[in-house]
Amino acid sequence: MHSFGYRANALVTFAVTILALMCAMASISDNFNHPSPSAHVEVLNINWFQKQSKGNDEVSMQLNISADLQSLFTWNTKQVFVFVAAEYGTPKNSLNQISLWDGIIPSREHAKFWIHTSNKYHFIDQGSNLRGKEFNLTLHWHVMPKTGKMFADKIVMTGYRLPEEYR
Amino acid sequence: MTQLMDWQGQKLAEELMQIMLLAFAVISFATGYIYGSFQMMVLIYAGGVVLTTLLTAPNWPLFNRHPLKWLESSESEKHPKPQQAVSFKKKPAK
């Protein structure tokens, strides 16, 4: 400790090391949070349902997405990324997952919401398998932390079915 | 502050720095966690780092309460100065 520079260097090194430990502890504290989110997606209307010129089916639908994701937020949460995906099987692909809508929830206050919208992203099949197809809708969330580990989970909703004929 | 810190002062400055930083880490984490505010933790800790720097990095008089007693120049004149070492011609055997 023979000069100002020596002491300042030791101080900064120690301070930054401790800061890293504090961030690790903040991330670990997220494991003590046991969230209880809820969500529901309703297909209000099939806007149109066509076979494209390339031969792939495409459907546009009106969705009502409502959720209460407030319990996901902790003191260490930066934002929650949420998206809705359609899931179904075809002879070509045992599982298809197509993202229809996504959003970013910046704070706890915005985490209890409903939105009435058509699908943000195209619902296009690899092929022509969608007529009368039964599918699931899953609501996924990614809890993005300020520091440390990200948590992700989902709710699966079953029982949806596309029309038998094109519209 | 023209002289460097004495040994006791260096020890005191180092220990004070470590204790203060650890204390502010504990206080800021606990406060941030209880109030559910990450920003609060960071701000309290940053304030603590600045305070610690102000108290322990500069060479305050409090770190010079046990100054080294160097020999007076008048006293050193009375004693023979150390001789320069005589160099050997032979190379040491390997």
mmCIF file of C-alpha atoms in Angstrom, chain A residues 9 11 19-20 42 46 50 58 60 73 94 118 125 137-138 146 148 156:
data_model
loop_
_atom_site.group_PDB
_atom_site.id
_atom_site.type_symbol
_atom_site.label_atom_id
_atom_site.label_comp_id
_atom_site.label_asym_id
_atom_site.label_seq_id
_atom_site.Cartn_x
_atom_site.Cartn_y
_atom_site.Cartn_z
ATOM 1 C CA ASN A 9 -6.292 -0.303 -7.737
ATOM 2 C CA LEU A 11 -10.069 -0.902 -3.957
ATOM 3 C CA LEU A 19 -20.281 -6.564 -7.246
ATOM 4 C CA ALA A 20 -20.018 -9.777 -9.290
ATOM 5 C CA GLU A 42 -59.473 -17.672 -27.805
ATOM 6 C CA ILE A 46 -61.039 -17.288 -39.050
ATOM 7 C CA GLN A 50 -56.405 -20.304 -48.516
ATOM 8 C CA GLU A 58 -52.177 -20.247 -45.037
ATOM 9 C CA SER A 60 -55.336 -15.767 -40.819
ATOM 10 C CA PHE A 73 -41.696 -10.497 -11.987
ATOM 11 C CA SER A 94 -44.255 -34.913 -36.479
ATOM 12 C CA SER A 118 -55.046 -10.932 -35.836
ATOM 13 C CA ASP A 125 -48.002 -24.795 -43.349
ATOM 14 C CA LEU A 137 -52.004 -23.021 -28.780
ATOM 15 C CA THR A 138 -49.122 -22.520 -26.360
ATOM 16 C CA LYS A 146 -31.255 -7.844 -14.884
ATOM 17 C CA GLY A 148 -27.990 -13.957 -14.215
ATOM 18 C CA VAL A 156 -50.436 -25.420 -23.313
#
